[in-house]
């Protein structure tokens, strides 16, 4: 009787390394050279593709052109038209500060090193 195949996330949540190793058809010592060759022939090389992201300038401007940011730009303009200059300036400053803060957070997050799979076990 075949057993139900669980997703890797479900197995990892159970924190059962033996079951995970069984599901991946490997052992604590790793794969044999023959098994590596067979899997690479079947699945291709185990290589992560490098994806080039958007430029920092594009990311920077996106923080000031999102739907919420555009609404704030318009609200500030309406405040100026209504002769409420202080309110217009305050709204635009909030928008600028929010855009700068969002960009800085995204920039810092992009500098973080991704976790290696080896570190997860």
JSON list of C-alpha atoms in Angstrom, two decimals, residues 26-114:
[
{"chain": "A", "resi": 26, "resn": "UNK", "atom": "CA", "xyz": [19.32, 10.21, 0.68]},
{"chain": "A", "resi": 27, "resn": "UNK", "atom": "CA", "xyz": [21.22, 9.59, 3.91]},
{"chain": "A", "resi": 28, "resn": "UNK", "atom": "CA", "xyz": [23.10, 11.60, 6.52]},
{"chain": "A", "resi": 29, "resn": "UNK", "atom": "CA", "xyz": [26.34, 10.96, 4.62]},
{"chain": "A", "resi": 30, "resn": "UNK", "atom": "CA", "xyz": [24.87, 12.30, 1.38]},
{"chain": "A", "resi": 31, "resn": "UNK", "atom": "CA", "xyz": [24.49, 10.84, -2.08]},
{"chain": "A", "resi": 32, "resn": "UNK", "atom": "CA", "xyz": [26.84, 8.43, -3.80]},
{"chain": "A", "resi": 33, "resn": "UNK", "atom": "CA", "xyz": [28.65, 9.65, -6.91]},
{"chain": "A", "resi": 34, "resn": "UNK", "atom": "CA", "xyz": [26.53, 7.33, -9.04]},
{"chain": "A", "resi": 35, "resn": "UNK", "atom": "CA", "xyz": [23.32, 8.74, -7.55]},
{"chain": "A", "resi": 36, "resn": "UNK", "atom": "CA", "xyz": [24.53, 12.32, -8.12]},
{"chain": "A", "resi": 37, "resn": "UNK", "atom": "CA", "xyz": [25.29, 11.50, -11.75]},
{"chain": "A", "resi": 38, "resn": "UNK", "atom": "CA", "xyz": [21.89, 9.83, -12.20]},
{"chain": "A", "resi": 39, "resn": "UNK", "atom": "CA", "xyz": [20.00, 12.74, -10.63]},
{"chain": "A", "resi": 40, "resn": "UNK", "atom": "CA", "xyz": [21.92, 15.33, -12.63]},
{"chain": "A", "resi": 41, "resn": "UNK", "atom": "CA", "xyz": [21.20, 13.43, -15.84]},
{"chain": "A", "resi": 42, "resn": "UNK", "atom": "CA", "xyz": [17.49, 13.33, -14.91]},
{"chain": "A", "resi": 43, "resn": "UNK", "atom": "CA", "xyz": [16.99, 16.77, -13.32]},
{"chain": "A", "resi": 44, "resn": "UNK", "atom": "CA", "xyz": [19.90, 18.82, -14.67]},
{"chain": "A", "resi": 45, "resn": "UNK", "atom": "CA", "xyz": [22.66, 20.54, -12.71]},
{"chain": "A", "resi": 46, "resn": "UNK", "atom": "CA", "xyz": [21.97, 21.79, -9.20]},
{"chain": "A", "resi": 47, "resn": "UNK", "atom": "CA", "xyz": [22.59, 25.46, -9.95]},
{"chain": "A", "resi": 48, "resn": "UNK", "atom": "CA", "xyz": [20.67, 28.54, -8.87]},
{"chain": "A", "resi": 49, "resn": "UNK", "atom": "CA", "xyz": [19.99, 31.01, -11.66]},
{"chain": "A", "resi": 50, "resn": "UNK", "atom": "CA", "xyz": [21.21, 34.54, -11.05]},
{"chain": "A", "resi": 51, "resn": "UNK", "atom": "CA", "xyz": [18.32, 36.89, -11.75]},
{"chain": "A", "resi": 52, "resn": "UNK", "atom": "CA", "xyz": [19.19, 40.50, -12.32]},
{"chain": "A", "resi": 53, "resn": "UNK", "atom": "CA", "xyz": [16.84, 42.72, -10.37]},
{"chain": "A", "resi": 54, "resn": "UNK", "atom": "CA", "xyz": [15.68, 46.22, -11.09]},
{"chain": "A", "resi": 55, "resn": "UNK", "atom": "CA", "xyz": [18.18, 49.05, -10.78]},
{"chain": "A", "resi": 56, "resn": "UNK", "atom": "CA", "xyz": [18.33, 51.01, -7.54]},
{"chain": "A", "resi": 57, "resn": "UNK", "atom": "CA", "xyz": [16.93, 54.07, -9.36]},
{"chain": "A", "resi": 58, "resn": "UNK", "atom": "CA", "xyz": [13.89, 52.10, -10.51]},
{"chain": "A", "resi": 59, "resn": "UNK", "atom": "CA", "xyz": [13.34, 50.76, -6.99]},
{"chain": "A", "resi": 60, "resn": "UNK", "atom": "CA", "xyz": [13.73, 54.27, -5.58]},
{"chain": "A", "resi": 61, "resn": "UNK", "atom": "CA", "xyz": [11.15, 55.82, -7.91]},
{"chain": "A", "resi": 62, "resn": "UNK", "atom": "CA", "xyz": [8.68, 52.97, -7.35]},
{"chain": "A", "resi": 63, "resn": "UNK", "atom": "CA", "xyz": [8.38, 54.08, -3.73]},
{"chain": "A", "resi": 64, "resn": "UNK", "atom": "CA", "xyz": [7.05, 57.45, -4.90]},
{"chain": "A", "resi": 65, "resn": "UNK", "atom": "CA", "xyz": [4.76, 56.20, -7.65]},
{"chain": "A", "resi": 66, "resn": "UNK", "atom": "CA", "xyz": [2.73, 53.48, -5.91]},
{"chain": "A", "resi": 67, "resn": "UNK", "atom": "CA", "xyz": [-1.03, 53.94, -5.71]},
{"chain": "A", "resi": 68, "resn": "UNK", "atom": "CA", "xyz": [-0.90, 55.19, -2.11]},
{"chain": "A", "resi": 69, "resn": "UNK", "atom": "CA", "xyz": [1.95, 57.60, -2.90]},
{"chain": "A", "resi": 70, "resn": "UNK", "atom": "CA", "xyz": [0.04, 59.02, -5.89]},
{"chain": "A", "resi": 71, "resn": "UNK", "atom": "CA", "xyz": [-3.02, 59.53, -3.68]},
{"chain": "A", "resi": 72, "resn": "UNK", "atom": "CA", "xyz": [-0.85, 61.44, -1.22]},
{"chain": "A", "resi": 73, "resn": "UNK", "atom": "CA", "xyz": [0.65, 63.60, -3.99]},
{"chain": "A", "resi": 74, "resn": "UNK", "atom": "CA", "xyz": [-2.89, 64.43, -5.18]},
{"chain": "A", "resi": 75, "resn": "UNK", "atom": "CA", "xyz": [-4.09, 65.10, -1.61]},
{"chain": "A", "resi": 76, "resn": "UNK", "atom": "CA", "xyz": [-1.17, 67.50, -1.11]},
{"chain": "A", "resi": 77, "resn": "UNK", "atom": "CA", "xyz": [-2.01, 69.29, -4.36]},
{"chain": "A", "resi": 78, "resn": "UNK", "atom": "CA", "xyz": [-5.66, 69.59, -3.31]},
{"chain": "A", "resi": 79, "resn": "UNK", "atom": "CA", "xyz": [-4.54, 71.09, 0.00]},
{"chain": "A", "resi": 80, "resn": "UNK", "atom": "CA", "xyz": [-2.51, 73.70, -1.89]},
{"chain": "A", "resi": 81, "resn": "UNK", "atom": "CA", "xyz": [-5.48, 74.51, -4.14]},
{"chain": "A", "resi": 82, "resn": "UNK", "atom": "CA", "xyz": [-7.63, 74.90, -1.03]},
{"chain": "A", "resi": 83, "resn": "UNK", "atom": "CA", "xyz": [-4.99, 77.35, 0.26]},
{"chain": "A", "resi": 84, "resn": "UNK", "atom": "CA", "xyz": [-3.95, 75.02, 3.07]},
{"chain": "A", "resi": 85, "resn": "UNK", "atom": "CA", "xyz": [-0.22, 75.23, 2.34]},
{"chain": "A", "resi": 86, "resn": "UNK", "atom": "CA", "xyz": [0.88, 73.83, 5.70]},
{"chain": "A", "resi": 87, "resn": "UNK", "atom": "CA", "xyz": [-1.30, 70.75, 5.22]},
{"chain": "A", "resi": 88, "resn": "UNK", "atom": "CA", "xyz": [-0.05, 70.29, 1.65]},
{"chain": "A", "resi": 89, "resn": "UNK", "atom": "CA", "xyz": [3.56, 70.51, 2.77]},
{"chain": "A", "resi": 90, "resn": "UNK", "atom": "CA", "xyz": [2.90, 68.08, 5.64]},
{"chain": "A", "resi": 91, "resn": "UNK", "atom": "CA", "xyz": [1.26, 65.53, 3.32]},
{"chain": "A", "resi": 92, "resn": "UNK", "atom": "CA", "xyz": [4.08, 65.76, 0.77]},
{"chain": "A", "resi": 93, "resn": "UNK", "atom": "CA", "xyz": [6.73, 65.47, 3.52]},
{"chain": "A", "resi": 94, "resn": "UNK", "atom": "CA", "xyz": [5.01, 62.35, 4.86]},
{"chain": "A", "resi": 95, "resn": "UNK", "atom": "CA", "xyz": [5.08, 60.92, 1.35]},
{"chain": "A", "resi": 96, "resn": "UNK", "atom": "CA", "xyz": [8.76, 61.75, 0.87]},
{"chain": "A", "resi": 97, "resn": "UNK", "atom": "CA", "xyz": [9.79, 60.39, 4.28]},
{"chain": "A", "resi": 98, "resn": "UNK", "atom": "CA", "xyz": [7.77, 57.21, 3.69]},
{"chain": "A", "resi": 99, "resn": "UNK", "atom": "CA", "xyz": [9.35, 56.73, 0.25]},
{"chain": "A", "resi": 100, "resn": "UNK", "atom": "CA", "xyz": [12.88, 57.22, 1.58]},
{"chain": "A", "resi": 101, "resn": "UNK", "atom": "CA", "xyz": [12.26, 54.89, 4.53]},
{"chain": "A", "resi": 102, "resn": "UNK", "atom": "CA", "xyz": [10.74, 52.19, 2.30]},
{"chain": "A", "resi": 103, "resn": "UNK", "atom": "CA", "xyz": [13.65, 52.41, -0.14]},
{"chain": "A", "resi": 104, "resn": "UNK", "atom": "CA", "xyz": [16.20, 52.17, 2.69]},
{"chain": "A", "resi": 105, "resn": "UNK", "atom": "CA", "xyz": [14.50, 49.09, 4.14]},
{"chain": "A", "resi": 106, "resn": "UNK", "atom": "CA", "xyz": [14.38, 47.40, 0.73]},
{"chain": "A", "resi": 107, "resn": "UNK", "atom": "CA", "xyz": [18.02, 48.30, 0.09]},
{"chain": "A", "resi": 108, "resn": "UNK", "atom": "CA", "xyz": [19.13, 46.87, 3.45]},
{"chain": "A", "resi": 109, "resn": "UNK", "atom": "CA", "xyz": [17.08, 43.70, 2.93]},
{"chain": "A", "resi": 110, "resn": "UNK", "atom": "CA", "xyz": [18.71, 43.22, -0.47]},
{"chain": "A", "resi": 111, "resn": "UNK", "atom": "CA", "xyz": [22.17, 43.26, 1.13]},
{"chain": "A", "resi": 112, "resn": "UNK", "atom": "CA", "xyz": [21.33, 40.36, 3.48]},
{"chain": "A", "resi": 113, "resn": "UNK", "atom": "CA", "xyz": [22.93, 37.01, 2.71]},
{"chain": "A", "resi": 114, "resn": "UNK", "atom": "CA", "xyz": [20.41, 34.30, 1.93]}
]
